[in-house]
PDB file of C-alpha atoms in Angstrom:
ATOM      1  CA  UNK M 290     -75.871  38.149  83.659  1.00 62.00           C
ATOM      2  CA  UNK M 291     -78.394  39.639  81.098  1.00 90.00           C
ATOM      3  CA  UNK M 292     -79.603  37.911  78.134  1.00 94.00           C
ATOM      4  CA  UNK M 293     -78.309  39.170  74.947  1.00 97.00           C
ATOM      5  CA  UNK M 294     -80.014  41.916  72.537  1.00 96.00           C
ATOM      6  CA  UNK M 295     -80.436  39.487  69.588  1.00 95.00           C
ATOM      7  CA  UNK M 296     -82.576  37.148  71.264  1.00 87.00           C
ATOM      8  CA  UNK M 297     -80.637  34.194  70.576  1.00 88.00           C
ATOM      9  CA  UNK M 298     -81.143  33.105  74.660  1.00 89.00           C
ATOM     10  CA  UNK M 299     -77.612  33.051  75.374  1.00 95.00           C
ATOM     11  CA  UNK M 300     -75.810  36.426  77.736  1.00 96.00           C
ATOM     12  CA  UNK M 301     -74.335  39.583  75.778  1.00 97.00           C
ATOM     13  CA  UNK M 302     -71.297  38.650  77.533  1.00 96.00           C
ATOM     14  CA  UNK M 303     -70.894  35.202  75.246  1.00 96.00           C
ATOM     15  CA  UNK M 304     -73.123  35.902  72.239  1.00 97.00           C
ATOM     16  CA  UNK M 305     -72.925  38.789  70.667  1.00 98.00           C
ATOM     17  CA  UNK M 306     -70.864  40.791  72.953  1.00 98.00           C
ATOM     18  CA  UNK M 307     -67.063  39.657  71.695  1.00 98.00           C
ATOM     19  CA  UNK M 308     -67.723  40.108  68.391  1.00 98.00           C
ATOM     20  CA  UNK M 309     -68.274  43.459  69.421  1.00 98.00           C
ATOM     21  CA  UNK M 310     -65.694  44.594  71.226  1.00 98.00           C
ATOM     22  CA  UNK M 311     -63.678  42.921  68.942  1.00 97.00           C
ATOM     23  CA  UNK M 312     -62.520  40.036  70.789  1.00 98.00           C
ATOM     24  CA  UNK M 313     -63.546  37.572  68.511  1.00 97.00           C
ATOM     25  CA  UNK M 314     -64.659  37.525  64.628  1.00 98.00           C
ATOM     26  CA  UNK M 315     -68.392  37.042  63.086  1.00 98.00           C
ATOM     27  CA  UNK M 316     -68.039  33.382  61.809  1.00 98.00           C
ATOM     28  CA  UNK M 317     -70.981  33.623  59.263  1.00 98.00           C
ATOM     29  CA  UNK M 318     -73.905  35.747  58.234  1.00 98.00           C
ATOM     30  CA  UNK M 319     -75.952  35.646  60.466  1.00 98.00           C
ATOM     31  CA  UNK M 320     -73.686  36.313  63.755  1.00 98.00           C
ATOM     32  CA  UNK M 321     -72.535  39.394  62.092  1.00 98.00           C
ATOM     33  CA  UNK M 322     -76.514  40.263  61.765  1.00 98.00           C
ATOM     34  CA  UNK M 323     -76.932  39.589  64.772  1.00 98.00           C
ATOM     35  CA  UNK M 324     -73.851  41.391  66.760  1.00 98.00           C
ATOM     36  CA  UNK M 325     -74.789  44.166  64.736  1.00 98.00           C
ATOM     37  CA  UNK M 326     -78.389  44.262  66.207  1.00 98.00           C
ATOM     38  CA  UNK M 327     -76.803  43.859  69.382  1.00 98.00           C
ATOM     39  CA  UNK M 328     -74.696  47.144  68.459  1.00 98.00           C
ATOM     40  CA  UNK M 329     -77.168  49.369  67.554  1.00 97.00           C
ATOM     41  CA  UNK M 330     -79.380  47.932  70.668  1.00 97.00           C
ATOM     42  CA  UNK M 331     -76.138  49.115  73.557  1.00 96.00           C
ATOM     43  CA  UNK M 332     -75.186  52.033  71.086  1.00 96.00           C
ATOM     44  CA  UNK M 333     -72.567  50.908  70.317  1.00 97.00           C
ATOM     45  CA  UNK M 334     -71.881  52.653  66.777  1.00 97.00           C
ATOM     46  CA  UNK M 335     -68.087  51.896  65.932  1.00 97.00           C
ATOM     47  CA  UNK M 336     -69.262  48.155  65.836  1.00 98.00           C
ATOM     48  CA  UNK M 337     -71.956  49.485  63.255  1.00 97.00           C
ATOM     49  CA  UNK M 338     -69.364  51.730  61.049  1.00 97.00           C
ATOM     50  CA  UNK M 339     -66.161  49.175  61.124  1.00 97.00           C
ATOM     51  CA  UNK M 340     -68.554  46.228  59.952  1.00 98.00           C
ATOM     52  CA  UNK M 341     -70.713  48.062  57.304  1.00 97.00           C
ATOM     53  CA  UNK M 342     -68.682  46.995  53.839  1.00 98.00           C
ATOM     54  CA  UNK M 343     -66.601  49.570  52.904  1.00 97.00           C
ATOM     55  CA  UNK M 344     -68.212  50.219  48.963  1.00 97.00           C
ATOM     56  CA  UNK M 345     -71.139  51.578  50.334  1.00 95.00           C
ATOM     57  CA  UNK M 346     -69.879  53.078  53.809  1.00 95.00           C
ATOM     58  CA  UNK M 347     -69.970  56.292  51.834  1.00 92.00           C
ATOM     59  CA  UNK M 348     -73.261  56.558  52.543  1.00 91.00           C
ATOM     60  CA  UNK M 349     -73.771  55.904  56.112  1.00 92.00           C
ATOM     61  CA  UNK M 350     -75.715  58.984  58.145  1.00 94.00           C
ATOM     62  CA  UNK M 351     -73.515  58.469  61.549  1.00 95.00           C
ATOM     63  CA  UNK M 352     -75.198  61.157  63.244  1.00 95.00           C
ATOM     64  CA  UNK M 353     -78.430  60.003  62.090  1.00 94.00           C
ATOM     65  CA  UNK M 354     -77.718  56.230  62.458  1.00 94.00           C
ATOM     66  CA  UNK M 355     -76.535  56.828  66.335  1.00 95.00           C
ATOM     67  CA  UNK M 356     -79.342  59.212  67.086  1.00 95.00           C
ATOM     68  CA  UNK M 357     -82.219  57.349  65.785  1.00 93.00           C
ATOM     69  CA  UNK M 358     -80.184  54.156  67.205  1.00 95.00           C
ATOM     70  CA  UNK M 359     -79.665  55.869  71.068  1.00 95.00           C
ATOM     71  CA  UNK M 360     -83.685  57.551  70.584  1.00 95.00           C
ATOM     72  CA  UNK M 361     -84.556  54.104  70.253  1.00 96.00           C
ATOM     73  CA  UNK M 362     -86.032  50.907  72.302  1.00 96.00           C
ATOM     74  CA  UNK M 363     -85.007  47.480  70.726  1.00 96.00           C
ATOM     75  CA  UNK M 364     -87.341  44.544  71.468  1.00 96.00           C
ATOM     76  CA  UNK M 365     -86.697  42.240  69.174  1.00 95.00           C
ATOM     77  CA  UNK M 366     -85.315  40.227  66.175  1.00 97.00           C
ATOM     78  CA  UNK M 367     -86.488  37.161  64.407  1.00 96.00           C
ATOM     79  CA  UNK M 368     -84.422  35.964  61.819  1.00 96.00           C
ATOM     80  CA  UNK M 369     -86.879  35.249  58.687  1.00 96.00           C
ATOM     81  CA  UNK M 370     -84.650  33.419  56.559  1.00 96.00           C
ATOM     82  CA  UNK M 371     -81.035  32.830  55.782  1.00 97.00           C
ATOM     83  CA  UNK M 372     -78.816  32.186  52.248  1.00 97.00           C
ATOM     84  CA  UNK M 373     -74.783  30.936  52.007  1.00 98.00           C
ATOM     85  CA  UNK M 374     -73.656  32.662  54.840  1.00 98.00           C
ATOM     86  CA  UNK M 375     -71.598  30.121  56.714  1.00 98.00           C
ATOM     87  CA  UNK M 376     -68.266  29.471  57.863  1.00 97.00           C
ATOM     88  CA  UNK M 377     -66.671  28.727  54.429  1.00 97.00           C
ATOM     89  CA  UNK M 378     -69.198  30.821  52.888  1.00 98.00           C
ATOM     90  CA  UNK M 379     -67.732  34.254  51.034  1.00 98.00           C
ATOM     91  CA  UNK M 380     -71.282  35.649  50.449  1.00 98.00           C
ATOM     92  CA  UNK M 381     -74.483  35.214  51.891  1.00 98.00           C
ATOM     93  CA  UNK M 382     -77.871  37.096  52.526  1.00 98.00           C
ATOM     94  CA  UNK M 383     -80.233  36.921  55.971  1.00 98.00           C
ATOM     95  CA  UNK M 384     -84.124  37.973  56.384  1.00 97.00           C
ATOM     96  CA  UNK M 385     -84.368  39.999  59.078  1.00 97.00           C
ATOM     97  CA  UNK M 386     -87.336  41.820  61.386  1.00 96.00           C
ATOM     98  CA  UNK M 387     -86.410  43.965  64.316  1.00 96.00           C
ATOM     99  CA  UNK M 388     -88.590  45.380  66.389  1.00 95.00           C
ATOM    100  CA  UNK M 389     -88.138  49.275  68.169  1.00 95.00           C
ATOM    101  CA  UNK M 390     -90.035  51.698  69.974  1.00 95.00           C
ATOM    102  CA  UNK M 391     -88.908  55.148  68.588  1.00 94.00           C
ATOM    103  CA  UNK M 392     -90.985  58.664  69.236  1.00 92.00           C
ATOM    104  CA  UNK M 393     -93.228  56.392  71.511  1.00 94.00           C
ATOM    105  CA  UNK M 394     -94.276  54.253  68.083  1.00 94.00           C
ATOM    106  CA  UNK M 395     -93.830  50.514  68.592  1.00 95.00           C
ATOM    107  CA  UNK M 396     -92.388  50.229  65.256  1.00 94.00           C
ATOM    108  CA  UNK M 397     -90.843  46.846  62.344  1.00 93.00           C
ATOM    109  CA  UNK M 398     -87.894  46.644  59.970  1.00 94.00           C
ATOM    110  CA  UNK M 399     -87.904  43.475  57.449  1.00 96.00           C
ATOM    111  CA  UNK M 400     -85.172  43.793  55.664  1.00 97.00           C
ATOM    112  CA  UNK M 401     -82.976  41.229  52.846  1.00 97.00           C
ATOM    113  CA  UNK M 402     -79.534  42.079  53.821  1.00 97.00           C
ATOM    114  CA  UNK M 403     -75.834  40.868  52.205  1.00 98.00           C
ATOM    115  CA  UNK M 404     -72.665  40.380  53.444  1.00 98.00           C
ATOM    116  CA  UNK M 405     -69.681  39.471  52.160  1.00 98.00           C
ATOM    117  CA  UNK M 406     -67.025  38.117  53.814  1.00 98.00           C
ATOM    118  CA  UNK M 407     -62.678  39.028  53.181  1.00 98.00           C
ATOM    119  CA  UNK M 408     -60.156  38.655  54.928  1.00 95.00           C
ATOM    120  CA  UNK M 409     -61.770  36.055  57.122  1.00 95.00           C
ATOM    121  CA  UNK M 410     -64.409  38.885  57.640  1.00 98.00           C
ATOM    122  CA  UNK M 411     -68.170  39.970  57.547  1.00 98.00           C
ATOM    123  CA  UNK M 412     -69.149  42.976  56.392  1.00 98.00           C
ATOM    124  CA  UNK M 413     -72.477  44.546  55.443  1.00 98.00           C
ATOM    125  CA  UNK M 414     -72.980  45.408  52.604  1.00 98.00           C
ATOM    126  CA  UNK M 415     -76.303  46.913  51.948  1.00 96.00           C
ATOM    127  CA  UNK M 416     -79.951  45.742  52.259  1.00 95.00           C
ATOM    128  CA  UNK M 417     -83.401  45.432  50.618  1.00 94.00           C
ATOM    129  CA  UNK M 418     -86.553  46.917  52.316  1.00 92.00           C
ATOM    130  CA  UNK M 419     -89.366  44.009  52.473  1.00 89.00           C
ATOM    131  CA  UNK M 420     -92.574  44.581  51.356  1.00 73.00           C
ATOM    132  CA  UNK M 421     -95.539  43.309  53.721  1.00 59.00           C
ATOM    133  CA  UNK M 422     -97.756  43.874  51.249  1.00 52.00           C
ATOM    134  CA  UNK M 423    -102.147  42.985  53.041  1.00 50.00           C
ATOM    135  CA  UNK M 424    -103.880  41.239  49.926  1.00 52.00           C
ATOM    136  CA  UNK M 425    -107.684  40.651  49.897  1.00 55.00           C
ATOM    137  CA  UNK M 426    -108.913  37.405  50.332  1.00 56.00           C
ATOM    138  CA  UNK M 427    -112.151  39.779  48.490  1.00 60.00           C
ATOM    139  CA  UNK M 428    -112.953  42.019  46.016  1.00 67.00           C
ATOM    140  CA  UNK M 429    -112.508  45.595  47.201  1.00 70.00           C
ATOM    141  CA  UNK M 430    -116.432  47.196  47.425  1.00 69.00           C
ATOM    142  CA  UNK M 431    -116.559  50.226  46.149  1.00 72.00           C
ATOM    143  CA  UNK M 432    -118.065  53.212  48.056  1.00 69.00           C
ATOM    144  CA  UNK M 433    -121.793  52.520  45.658  1.00 74.00           C
ATOM    145  CA  UNK M 434    -121.299  48.875  45.546  1.00 71.00           C
ATOM    146  CA  UNK M 435    -123.917  47.247  48.189  1.00 75.00           C
ATOM    147  CA  UNK M 436    -122.345  46.679  51.355  1.00 69.00           C
ATOM    148  CA  UNK M 437    -121.469  43.419  51.943  1.00 68.00           C
ATOM    149  CA  UNK M 438    -122.898  43.472  55.800  1.00 68.00           C
ATOM    150  CA  UNK M 439    -125.999  42.540  53.632  1.00 68.00           C
ATOM    151  CA  UNK M 440    -128.167  46.027  55.294  1.00 70.00           C
ATOM    152  CA  UNK M 441    -129.291  47.085  51.340  1.00 72.00           C
ATOM    153  CA  UNK M 442    -127.452  50.271  51.522  1.00 73.00           C
ATOM    154  CA  UNK M 443    -124.239  51.239  49.633  1.00 71.00           C
ATOM    155  CA  UNK M 444    -120.995  50.730  51.372  1.00 68.00           C
ATOM    156  CA  UNK M 445    -120.587  54.746  51.742  1.00 68.00           C
ATOM    157  CA  UNK M 446    -124.084  55.179  53.625  1.00 73.00           C
ATOM    158  CA  UNK M 447    -122.864  52.053  56.115  1.00 70.00           C
ATOM    159  CA  UNK M 448    -120.123  50.161  56.980  1.00 66.00           C
ATOM    160  CA  UNK M 449    -117.658  52.214  54.089  1.00 52.00           C
ATOM    161  CA  UNK M 450    -119.070  55.420  56.670  1.00 50.00           C
TER     162      UNK M 450
END
């Protein structure tokens, strides 16, 4: 019994596999998000295609998606926030971060995904990348400013090389 790739702490067979195999429909936007992540991890591209909303499905380059998915090592999923997307809703958003190793480089993907529910089935519509902007707590030191280390030298001749 292996754990589900979606990080739910359930076994794959009790968590995402029934959705991916079509035995059940994901009841919420989060459940669909988790099962789509798991589908990437197990290489089930049919599920990715079939749970992509028809309005944006044409934008998919399935050959590239498949190559990326199958050549990645999936390292984990973190659900950050959800808006709507319950069993009673017809739309919802899920903010998530997933980590994967691609070309020997660990990468992180942070996205806000939009979902819709039609005829009792949730679909992924699209996603917006979330910016992980780093904000300075102190002002930027210019090359000709005094070095913040206190040496009395210009930053370009000291620590700012």
